[in-house]
XYZ file of C-alpha atoms in Angstrom:
711
model
C 85.990 130.274 71.663
C 86.865 129.068 75.163
C 89.431 131.308 76.853
C 89.734 129.377 80.122
C 89.579 125.588 80.193
C 89.812 123.217 83.140
C 92.935 121.091 82.892
C 94.067 117.934 84.670
C 97.613 117.723 83.338
C 100.648 119.851 84.038
C 103.030 121.325 81.546
C 106.665 120.290 81.473
C 108.044 123.135 83.607
C 105.133 123.726 85.999
C 106.548 121.884 89.042
C 109.167 124.354 90.241
C 111.074 124.155 93.524
C 110.328 126.563 96.352
C 113.047 128.305 98.355
C 112.718 125.498 100.917
C 113.502 122.813 98.350
C 110.128 121.115 97.928
C 107.756 121.647 95.030
C 106.094 125.012 95.541
C 106.041 128.693 94.683
C 108.516 130.821 96.661
C 107.886 130.592 100.419
C 104.592 128.731 100.169
C 104.080 125.086 99.095
C 101.717 123.787 96.433
C 99.969 120.430 96.135
C 102.078 119.521 93.109
C 104.494 116.615 92.855
C 107.433 115.864 90.574
C 107.520 112.698 88.453
C 108.544 109.720 90.575
C 112.297 109.379 90.936
C 113.084 113.067 90.414
C 116.016 114.235 92.549
C 116.352 118.014 92.936
C 119.190 120.046 94.439
C 118.209 123.626 95.275
C 120.190 126.612 96.502
C 118.266 129.734 97.595
C 119.931 132.931 98.803
C 118.986 136.308 100.289
C 120.393 138.643 102.930
C 119.112 136.795 106.000
C 118.898 133.155 104.917
C 120.758 130.784 102.658
C 119.118 127.398 102.080
C 120.629 124.252 100.557
C 118.229 121.362 100.037
C 117.874 117.923 98.506
C 114.400 116.876 97.394
C 113.341 113.418 96.217
C 110.036 112.227 94.798
C 110.093 108.779 96.407
C 106.644 107.728 95.195
C 104.078 109.520 93.014
C 102.339 110.487 96.270
C 105.340 111.113 98.584
C 107.902 113.914 98.497
C 110.802 114.153 100.973
C 113.243 117.032 101.499
C 116.397 117.420 103.601
C 117.671 120.952 104.100
C 120.314 123.102 105.755
C 119.457 126.728 106.486
C 122.257 129.206 107.096
C 120.876 131.920 109.407
C 123.371 134.622 108.571
C 122.590 137.047 111.377
C 122.936 134.411 114.155
C 126.101 132.916 115.652
C 126.411 129.165 115.993
C 127.845 129.730 119.465
C 128.858 132.638 121.690
C 132.159 130.835 122.368
C 134.564 131.655 119.482
C 136.820 128.765 120.533
C 133.939 126.385 119.898
C 132.587 127.874 116.666
C 132.979 131.079 114.685
C 130.478 130.349 111.910
C 126.884 131.454 111.509
C 124.053 129.239 112.730
C 123.204 126.228 110.556
C 119.801 124.621 111.065
C 118.880 121.143 109.817
C 115.381 120.264 108.684
C 113.395 117.462 107.061
C 110.129 117.985 105.162
C 107.495 115.510 103.985
C 104.515 116.037 101.680
C 101.759 113.505 100.981
C 99.329 113.713 98.090
C 95.810 112.988 99.320
C 93.882 113.447 96.056
C 95.074 113.601 92.470
C 93.786 116.322 90.194
C 90.924 115.567 87.818
C 89.086 117.816 85.390
C 86.816 119.113 88.154
C 88.788 118.394 91.343
C 92.012 120.058 92.507
C 95.096 118.212 93.632
C 95.231 118.112 97.446
C 98.269 117.489 99.643
C 99.180 117.428 103.333
C 102.671 118.430 104.414
C 105.114 118.979 107.276
C 108.114 121.323 107.276
C 111.080 120.892 109.605
C 109.311 117.939 111.195
C 112.378 116.282 112.685
C 114.838 119.090 113.329
C 115.142 121.882 115.861
C 111.704 123.236 115.020
C 112.867 126.740 114.051
C 110.917 126.532 110.792
C 108.412 123.850 111.803
C 104.959 124.048 110.288
C 102.172 122.005 108.757
C 99.819 122.705 105.883
C 96.873 121.466 103.860
C 96.982 122.751 100.292
C 95.050 122.429 97.028
C 96.157 123.300 93.477
C 94.133 123.485 90.252
C 95.363 124.195 86.754
C 93.527 126.057 84.003
C 94.428 126.208 80.325
C 94.220 129.716 78.851
C 93.180 130.615 75.349
C 92.029 128.519 72.457
C 94.185 125.363 72.173
C 96.146 126.502 75.257
C 97.999 129.088 73.191
C 97.990 131.557 76.098
C 99.693 129.157 78.483
C 98.493 127.667 81.766
C 97.508 129.118 85.119
C 98.026 127.035 88.272
C 96.107 128.380 91.285
C 96.969 127.297 94.836
C 95.213 127.870 98.132
C 95.976 126.419 101.524
C 95.896 126.687 105.277
C 99.064 126.603 107.343
C 100.151 126.208 110.955
C 103.375 126.991 112.800
C 106.041 128.927 110.887
C 103.809 129.121 107.818
C 101.064 130.851 109.816
C 102.651 133.600 111.931
C 100.322 136.063 110.225
C 97.423 134.341 112.024
C 94.743 135.674 109.690
C 92.117 133.055 110.652
C 91.148 131.127 113.759
C 92.361 127.549 113.950
C 89.361 125.439 112.859
C 90.731 122.471 114.814
C 90.065 124.333 118.078
C 86.494 123.152 117.621
C 87.772 119.569 117.639
C 89.956 119.724 120.774
C 91.336 122.450 123.038
C 94.905 121.216 122.603
C 94.898 122.557 119.028
C 94.414 126.123 120.299
C 97.954 126.514 121.694
C 101.395 125.724 120.280
C 104.515 125.544 122.441
C 107.003 126.410 119.655
C 109.743 124.807 121.744
C 111.925 121.799 121.057
C 111.741 118.860 123.425
C 114.923 117.447 124.899
C 117.915 117.747 122.578
C 115.986 118.105 119.321
C 115.535 115.689 116.463
C 112.203 114.358 117.721
C 108.771 114.573 116.143
C 106.854 117.279 118.024
C 103.518 115.551 117.430
C 101.730 117.463 120.193
C 102.333 120.722 118.305
C 101.168 119.550 114.899
C 98.260 121.560 113.422
C 97.977 123.656 116.576
C 98.318 127.324 117.473
C 98.216 130.197 114.997
C 96.631 129.486 111.624
C 96.816 131.382 108.356
C 95.476 131.124 104.843
C 97.939 131.438 101.969
C 97.243 131.680 98.258
C 99.315 131.789 95.101
C 99.375 131.346 91.384
C 101.895 130.327 88.773
C 101.468 131.387 85.171
C 103.184 129.145 82.650
C 103.730 131.548 79.757
C 103.419 130.552 76.091
C 107.215 130.762 76.074
C 107.610 127.350 77.726
C 110.780 127.927 79.813
C 109.345 131.003 81.575
C 106.822 130.980 84.407
C 105.668 133.867 86.611
C 104.665 133.490 90.272
C 102.652 135.455 92.814
C 101.811 134.424 96.381
C 100.250 135.745 99.566
C 102.568 134.705 102.422
C 101.021 133.240 105.575
C 104.083 134.262 107.622
C 104.599 137.855 108.801
C 108.130 137.126 110.167
C 107.463 138.610 113.606
C 108.712 135.546 115.487
C 112.205 134.961 114.070
C 115.007 133.488 116.166
C 117.170 136.160 117.800
C 119.480 134.774 120.496
C 123.125 135.179 119.423
C 123.293 138.004 116.843
C 126.523 138.312 114.895
C 126.100 142.082 114.828
C 125.947 143.230 118.460
C 124.302 146.499 117.413
C 121.168 144.675 116.261
C 118.203 144.937 118.609
C 115.842 142.764 116.569
C 116.101 140.236 113.725
C 116.919 141.812 110.338
C 113.874 140.079 108.867
C 110.623 141.973 108.465
C 107.681 141.957 106.091
C 106.676 145.248 104.478
C 104.205 143.373 102.303
C 102.498 139.961 102.460
C 102.912 139.578 98.696
C 105.857 137.841 97.050
C 106.351 137.755 93.312
C 108.952 136.217 91.069
C 109.882 134.330 87.922
C 111.409 130.942 87.111
C 113.273 130.199 83.897
C 114.123 126.661 82.797
C 117.505 127.079 81.117
C 117.443 123.372 80.382
C 115.145 120.528 81.254
C 117.190 119.854 84.398
C 118.315 123.400 85.285
C 116.025 126.196 86.503
C 116.913 129.705 87.686
C 114.641 131.795 89.888
C 114.499 135.447 90.893
C 111.914 136.914 93.239
C 111.068 139.971 95.328
C 109.775 138.936 98.738
C 108.363 140.583 101.872
C 108.265 143.907 99.996
C 111.966 144.511 100.679
C 114.126 141.498 99.752
C 115.517 140.023 96.549
C 115.842 136.235 96.474
C 117.802 134.146 93.983
C 117.614 130.385 93.613
C 118.918 127.681 91.328
C 117.595 124.140 91.020
C 119.234 121.156 89.338
C 117.270 117.973 88.681
C 118.085 114.371 87.824
C 115.813 111.477 86.915
C 116.614 108.428 89.040
C 113.853 106.335 87.467
C 115.565 105.858 84.127
C 119.083 105.255 82.901
C 120.048 108.291 80.779
C 123.069 106.554 79.238
C 122.543 104.355 76.159
C 124.177 101.023 76.936
C 126.696 99.813 74.361
C 126.952 96.136 75.203
C 127.891 93.474 72.641
C 125.015 92.261 70.524
C 123.655 88.940 71.853
C 125.193 86.063 69.946
C 122.966 84.618 67.224
C 122.183 80.897 67.181
C 123.269 78.887 64.144
C 121.985 75.373 63.552
C 125.096 73.144 63.374
C 125.574 70.712 60.520
C 126.476 67.055 61.092
C 130.191 67.602 60.483
C 130.401 70.417 63.025
C 128.389 68.432 65.541
C 130.810 65.526 65.291
C 133.799 67.843 65.834
C 132.293 69.108 69.077
C 131.792 65.606 70.335
C 135.444 64.644 69.853
C 137.053 67.863 71.162
C 135.028 68.833 74.217
C 137.901 70.289 76.258
C 138.876 72.831 73.607
C 135.275 73.735 72.865
C 134.547 74.315 76.565
C 137.685 76.424 76.922
C 136.348 78.481 74.020
C 132.995 78.678 75.832
C 134.739 79.972 78.966
C 136.569 82.625 76.957
C 133.414 83.822 75.199
C 131.415 83.974 78.434
C 134.117 86.106 80.043
C 134.500 88.470 77.086
C 130.851 88.865 76.078
C 128.942 88.545 79.363
C 131.539 88.968 82.103
C 130.720 85.501 83.488
C 133.589 83.466 84.934
C 133.040 79.761 84.259
C 134.546 77.409 86.859
C 133.527 73.890 85.841
C 131.282 71.895 83.495
C 129.709 68.526 84.250
C 127.592 66.205 82.098
C 125.013 63.756 83.389
C 123.453 61.969 80.418
C 121.419 64.667 78.624
C 122.031 67.396 81.196
C 124.921 69.855 81.171
C 125.692 71.596 84.491
C 127.803 74.755 84.408
C 129.211 76.246 87.636
C 130.008 79.962 87.376
C 130.726 82.915 89.650
C 127.628 84.878 90.644
C 128.789 88.041 88.908
C 128.670 89.464 85.410
C 128.737 92.712 83.463
C 124.935 92.897 83.587
C 122.716 93.812 86.540
C 119.879 91.757 85.064
C 120.224 88.096 86.022
C 117.823 87.114 83.242
C 119.918 88.902 80.629
C 123.032 87.201 81.970
C 121.468 83.744 81.611
C 119.992 84.418 78.169
C 123.247 85.799 76.747
C 125.263 82.955 78.269
C 122.862 80.324 76.931
C 123.052 81.792 73.426
C 126.804 81.214 73.518
C 126.413 77.710 74.954
C 123.745 76.679 72.421
C 126.248 77.199 69.598
C 128.724 74.809 71.227
C 126.764 72.140 73.115
C 125.795 69.013 71.140
C 122.141 68.428 70.264
C 122.018 65.414 72.573
C 122.062 67.835 75.524
C 118.449 68.625 76.413
C 118.975 70.672 79.576
C 121.450 73.379 80.603
C 121.885 74.028 84.332
C 123.581 77.286 85.285
C 124.682 77.133 88.943
C 125.562 80.551 90.416
C 128.309 80.356 93.049
C 129.407 83.209 95.335
C 132.548 82.695 97.451
C 132.131 78.933 97.282
C 128.396 79.025 98.100
C 125.835 77.894 95.514
C 123.007 80.446 95.629
C 120.700 79.528 92.727
C 120.276 77.311 89.674
C 118.707 78.335 86.370
C 117.652 75.379 84.221
C 117.157 75.998 80.502
C 115.178 73.670 78.231
C 117.671 73.441 75.370
C 115.244 72.470 72.603
C 112.704 75.124 73.612
C 115.425 77.765 73.844
C 116.777 76.995 70.372
C 113.303 76.871 68.864
C 112.499 80.248 70.386
C 115.685 81.745 68.953
C 114.717 80.406 65.525
C 111.269 81.980 65.794
C 109.400 78.683 65.978
C 107.478 79.554 69.146
C 105.433 82.522 67.888
C 107.401 85.251 69.685
C 107.555 83.355 72.974
C 110.003 85.183 75.287
C 113.251 83.395 76.070
C 112.474 83.708 79.778
C 109.706 81.098 79.335
C 112.381 78.489 78.608
C 114.227 79.136 81.909
C 113.213 77.828 85.338
C 114.977 79.130 88.446
C 115.231 77.113 91.652
C 117.346 76.269 94.683
C 120.937 75.068 94.438
C 122.878 72.463 96.315
C 126.596 72.303 96.969
C 126.424 68.539 96.493
C 128.292 67.365 93.398
C 125.960 65.918 90.796
C 126.530 62.390 89.557
C 128.139 62.641 86.162
C 131.300 63.220 84.192
C 133.466 66.287 84.705
C 134.074 67.611 81.204
C 136.134 70.647 82.132
C 137.503 72.546 85.131
C 139.162 75.903 85.165
C 142.795 75.859 86.182
C 142.439 77.752 89.459
C 145.643 77.867 91.439
C 145.058 78.580 95.116
C 146.106 80.668 96.837
C 145.740 83.586 94.416
C 145.513 87.301 94.960
C 143.750 90.380 93.640
C 144.626 94.073 93.926
C 142.000 96.806 93.798
C 142.507 100.559 94.144
C 139.523 102.844 94.699
C 138.918 106.439 95.837
C 137.056 107.054 99.104
C 135.266 110.198 100.258
C 134.413 110.536 103.932
C 132.424 113.576 104.940
C 130.720 115.297 107.820
C 127.975 117.867 107.230
C 126.738 120.351 109.804
C 129.582 120.405 112.332
C 129.978 123.287 114.772
C 133.192 124.704 113.296
C 132.344 124.301 109.627
C 129.378 123.242 107.527
C 131.346 120.645 105.567
C 134.335 118.501 106.538
C 135.777 115.963 104.123
C 138.608 113.526 103.571
C 139.473 112.260 100.099
C 141.703 109.219 100.097
C 142.830 106.456 97.795
C 142.411 102.970 99.252
C 144.425 100.069 97.833
C 143.015 96.679 98.855
C 144.913 93.404 98.540
C 142.887 90.185 98.749
C 144.437 86.724 99.145
C 142.094 83.863 98.246
C 143.329 80.739 100.009
C 140.285 78.797 98.771
C 137.033 79.944 97.126
C 135.604 80.329 100.657
C 138.580 81.552 102.682
C 140.009 85.039 102.221
C 142.529 87.385 103.763
C 142.008 91.061 102.978
C 144.115 94.122 103.692
C 142.787 97.600 102.891
C 144.848 100.711 103.489
C 143.924 104.375 103.324
C 146.217 107.041 101.903
C 145.147 110.624 102.538
C 144.996 112.851 99.461
C 143.343 115.976 100.836
C 141.141 116.809 103.814
C 140.155 119.733 106.009
C 139.775 117.887 109.303
C 142.702 119.896 110.673
C 140.228 122.778 111.014
C 138.556 121.053 113.961
C 138.535 123.161 117.126
C 138.159 120.084 119.321
C 138.487 116.305 119.005
C 135.717 115.314 121.422
C 132.674 117.424 122.203
C 132.024 118.517 125.767
C 128.660 116.772 126.011
C 128.675 114.584 129.109
C 127.213 111.123 128.661
C 127.535 107.765 130.352
C 127.857 106.106 126.939
C 131.295 104.955 125.763
C 132.782 107.095 122.985
C 132.311 104.539 120.211
C 131.729 107.087 117.397
C 132.114 110.634 118.713
C 135.922 110.306 118.765
C 135.917 109.833 114.991
C 137.745 113.147 114.502
C 140.862 111.666 116.101
C 140.940 108.880 113.526
C 140.699 111.270 110.585
C 143.319 113.702 111.862
C 145.973 111.436 113.368
C 147.333 109.545 110.348
C 147.992 110.181 106.659
C 148.367 106.436 106.027
C 146.259 103.998 107.989
C 144.949 100.446 108.042
C 141.279 100.612 107.089
C 140.726 96.857 107.416
C 142.883 93.784 107.931
C 140.938 90.584 108.432
C 140.272 87.001 107.441
C 136.847 85.602 106.622
C 135.362 82.231 105.775
C 131.966 81.666 104.138
C 130.005 78.450 103.666
C 126.622 77.108 102.656
C 125.579 75.149 105.733
C 122.409 73.457 104.445
C 119.930 73.979 101.623
C 118.773 77.396 102.896
C 121.366 78.263 105.566
C 124.520 80.293 104.962
C 127.286 81.152 107.404
C 130.385 83.309 107.798
C 133.173 83.774 110.338
C 135.597 86.696 110.410
C 138.407 88.058 112.570
C 140.815 90.983 112.496
C 140.612 94.747 112.110
C 137.020 94.846 110.907
C 136.574 98.607 110.381
C 138.339 101.912 111.012
C 137.364 102.057 114.691
C 136.937 98.432 115.845
C 138.730 95.082 115.697
C 137.533 91.681 116.844
C 135.922 88.404 115.852
C 132.416 87.501 114.776
C 130.129 84.934 113.221
C 126.911 85.341 111.269
C 124.316 82.979 109.844
C 121.437 83.593 107.441
C 118.329 81.582 106.668
C 117.035 82.446 103.198
C 114.659 80.252 101.229
C 114.871 80.561 97.475
C 112.562 83.257 96.012
C 111.084 83.898 99.457
C 109.867 87.292 100.635
C 111.357 86.667 104.079
C 114.850 85.988 105.386
C 116.431 86.260 108.794
C 119.895 86.088 110.261
C 121.979 86.390 113.423
C 125.392 87.946 113.998
C 127.454 87.808 117.209
C 130.659 89.805 117.628
C 133.278 90.389 120.310
C 135.100 93.613 119.449
C 137.642 96.019 120.902
C 138.036 99.676 120.019
C 141.074 100.569 117.923
C 143.514 103.269 118.939
C 143.479 106.354 116.703
C 147.168 106.973 117.400
C 148.675 103.859 115.788
C 147.937 101.662 112.798
C 147.379 98.427 114.727
C 147.023 99.603 118.319
C 143.968 98.884 120.469
C 142.193 100.885 123.162
C 140.757 99.484 126.390
C 137.061 99.400 125.483
C 135.581 95.949 124.710
C 131.987 94.924 124.054
C 129.779 92.074 122.861
C 127.548 93.283 120.045
C 125.157 91.503 117.708
C 121.680 91.434 116.257
C 118.861 89.256 115.042
C 117.851 90.741 111.690
C 114.681 90.125 109.694
C 114.438 91.001 105.991
C 111.199 91.476 104.082
C 110.996 92.039 100.323
C 107.293 91.750 99.426
C 106.706 89.954 96.128
C 103.836 92.324 95.421
C 106.236 95.277 95.743
C 109.618 93.815 94.725
C 111.341 97.217 94.722
C 110.870 97.664 98.481
C 113.091 96.136 101.181
C 112.519 96.344 104.939
C 115.072 95.367 107.585
C 114.591 95.132 111.340
C 117.658 94.450 113.502
C 117.149 93.832 117.231
C 120.039 93.420 119.646
C 122.996 95.123 121.324
C 124.816 98.060 119.753
C 128.451 99.157 120.058
C 127.941 101.300 123.156
C 126.297 98.371 124.965
C 122.840 99.904 124.536
C 120.050 97.589 123.458
C 117.231 98.244 121.041
C 116.308 98.036 117.371
C 117.224 99.586 114.046
C 114.595 99.796 111.300
C 115.751 100.312 107.704
C 113.805 100.860 104.518
C 115.121 100.802 100.946
C 113.361 101.694 97.705
C 114.746 100.851 94.273
C 113.877 102.913 91.210
C 113.673 101.436 87.716
C 117.179 102.723 86.949
C 118.569 100.554 89.764
C 119.222 103.550 92.031
C 118.397 102.732 95.652
C 117.453 105.244 98.335
C 117.252 104.204 101.951
C 116.534 105.524 105.422
C 117.171 104.091 108.875
C 116.516 104.893 112.509
C 117.742 103.211 115.679
C 115.968 103.480 119.020
C 117.569 101.958 122.106
C 117.199 101.964 125.885
C 119.224 105.201 125.997
C 117.085 108.253 126.763
C 117.121 111.253 124.443
C 118.871 113.299 127.142
C 121.595 110.695 127.567
C 121.926 110.267 123.804
C 122.536 113.974 123.196
C 121.695 116.251 120.281
C 119.429 114.534 117.785
C 117.761 112.257 120.385
C 118.312 109.046 118.363
C 120.427 107.746 115.476
C 118.959 108.245 112.018
C 120.148 108.780 108.486
C 119.535 108.427 104.768
C 121.642 107.113 101.908
C 121.607 106.634 98.158
C 123.256 103.880 96.109
C 123.786 104.606 92.408
C 124.786 102.018 89.768
C 127.971 102.862 87.898
C 126.349 102.188 84.540
C 124.202 105.310 84.950
C 127.399 107.199 84.116
C 128.827 104.799 81.558
C 127.808 103.318 78.231
C 128.993 99.914 79.447
C 126.822 97.767 81.752
C 128.121 97.114 85.267
C 127.065 95.642 88.612
C 129.231 98.078 90.595
C 127.731 100.850 92.728
C 128.657 104.068 94.502
C 126.988 105.017 97.781
C 126.601 108.317 99.642
C 125.052 108.677 103.098
C 123.931 111.492 105.378
C 123.589 111.186 109.137
C 122.534 114.545 110.632
C 124.173 113.919 114.007
C 126.642 111.150 114.797
C 126.357 110.215 118.468
C 127.307 107.060 120.383
C 123.917 105.441 120.899
C 122.380 103.109 118.331
C 125.650 102.564 116.436
C 126.269 99.289 114.597
C 129.530 97.517 113.790
C 130.723 97.780 110.195
C 130.978 94.034 109.584
C 133.108 92.947 106.594
C 130.543 90.484 105.254
C 126.847 90.708 104.409
C 125.343 87.288 103.789
C 122.110 88.880 102.600
C 123.992 90.815 99.923
C 126.083 87.784 98.953
C 122.912 85.732 98.408
C 121.051 88.483 96.544
C 120.553 86.212 93.513
C 118.138 84.051 95.508
C 115.610 86.896 95.274
C 117.337 89.802 93.499
C 117.003 93.291 94.899
C 120.387 94.992 94.526
C 120.597 93.582 91.016
C 117.721 92.691 88.696
C 115.680 89.504 88.326
C-alpha cells in the first residue's frame, strides 16, 4: 500500500491567501495560482499591521495584488493639522508562473512584492511547490511542500549568501531606499542584497474545509520602519521575532469564504478572512424568454401576410422589442431581400444571439419569396454593421434539415453603408423628433489612501435628461444630488506640494465639498458616419465635473479589423468649484492620437495607446490594457508618462490606475448590456490627466469587432 504518492493536481481548498493577499501560506508565498478569473478580497490583522488586499488571477500564469497596509505604531505625519491617522502604505505585487507542476516536477514561480509603492515591504522571490497525496486513495489528505529563496523584505534573516553576487557585483548590495517621490519600479534593487531561504508546508486534512500550515520565515523583522511612532515612549518598533516558525490553520466556511488563524514570530496572533468570486463565469442562471420556434406557414397564412404588410411589420416590431430588446426603426424590400434597420442595442450581450432570436421572429412573418434578411445595426444615426441571413438555409436549419448545422453558419456579417438601398419602404417607425429620455442612476465617487482618512466617499443620485433633436444630434443635462459623503472631514482643500503644473485635478476636493446639487454635465453632441470606415463626433458644453469646452473626434475603424485609430482635439476651460456654471481662468488645448489593437488571435485582449497633450499642458503617452473574462467582466490598467519629471509630478511619480467593469446580468437573472465600473488610482496628481470626453466613438462602434459585448 502506497502511503505517499506524487500528485500533480490540487484539492479544492489548497490555494489559500497569505496575509499579504496573494496565494501563499502566512507571511511566505507559494508557487500556487488560483483558477483564472478568481478575485479575492483579504483582510489580515494583528497588533502591528492590518492589511487589506485585492488579488486577481488575470491569467493562469499571472497573479496581481493591490494592498494597503496600516502600520499601527507609525503616524502618517507629525503635523496633527495635516493628518492624525496611522501610516497607510500602498503596494502592488505580481507573481509569474514559470513552470507548471507535473507528476515529477514542482510548480515554480517568480514574484515581486511592493514593486511599485514606497518600498517598505519590497522584496522578490523564486519559489517552488510540490504536492503529495497521503495514504491509500488519498484518504489521509494532501501535503503541499514549498521552498524558496527571497530578497529584500522577505530575506532580512539573511541565512544564505546571495548567489547572484557571482553574476555581478551590483547584486551584493541593496539600497532599500525609494527614488524620488515613490511609485517607481526600483529595478536596480531587484534580487540584490540580503538573501534568505524560506520553507513551508500546507496539510490539506481529510476533512476538506480544514488545512494546517507551517512555515520558516525568511524575515527576522530587525529592519522595520520606525520614524514617527504614535507612542512617544517607544524606542524601537513593536515588531520582533522570538521564533522563525509560523504556524496556523485555514478553514473554508464556504467555497468562497475562508477564515484563518495563526501564531507568528513566536509572539503574535494573526487573524485573516478571505472572500472569493469567480469572474470567469456568470453565477446567475439567465431567465430569458425561450427563442421563438419556427412554424411553416400554410398558403392561406402566407397570402394574409402579403396583403397586410404594415400590420405584420408592426407586430414584428412589437415582438422584437418585447422578446429581444431590439428597437426596429424601418423595413425596406428590394426584390427578394428584406432590409431591417434597428438600434444597435438589445437585452443580450451576445450579438449572435440577438440576430438569431430576431431572425426566428422574422422568419414566422416574412413571406417565402424573401430569400435574404439584412439586419443593419445603427447607433446614434451611424450604421455600424450588417448581418445578412440566408432565409432558406436558416429555416432549414431550424427544421433540422441541415444535420445539426449551427444557425451561425447561415449568417454573414459585413460592413454597412448609410446609403439608402434601392427598394420599397414597407414600414417606418413613427419617431417624432425632438423626443426626450429621463434616466436616474446612483453614483459613488471615492478616494482611497488620503492623508486624513483611508477612505473618502460621496454617494449621489444623478438624474440625466436627454433631448434627441435627431438620431444624431443630442442635448444632455446631468445633475448630481448629494445623498451622503464624508468629504467635510478634509483638513485641507489643496495639498502643499509645490509644482509648476496647473491644478487640473488636485483641487478635486473643492468640487466635492462646495455644492450639494451640481451640474455634472451639460452639453450638446453630434455624431455621423463620414465614409465607409470613418466616424466623427463634435461636442460642446460642460463636458465633465471639472472642465467645459468644445471638441471634435474622428475614428477610422475597418469592419472586423484588429486595428483602429482616432484623433480628438479639444479646447477646454476649467470650471469653478464655487458655482454651478461658473468658469475659472485656466484654458488649454488638449487632444490625442489613439491607436487600438484587439488581436484576433486573442480577442479578449484590448490595447490602447494615446499620444498627445494632457490637461496640464504636459505631453506624452498613456498606455491602457484591458482583459475580458468569459463572464464579460473586464479588468484594465493604465499608465501615463509625460515630459513632467517625477519630482515635478509629485508623490507617485506618474499617473497610473486599475479598474474593473462588471456586467449587470452577473447579479440578475435577466440578460442585460449595462455595466457598472469601479476604478482605483493610488495617487491623483496633475500630470498625465485626460479629459473626460462625453463620447467614445470606439465604444459606439463596438459592434464592428465586439469587445465590450460579445460576438
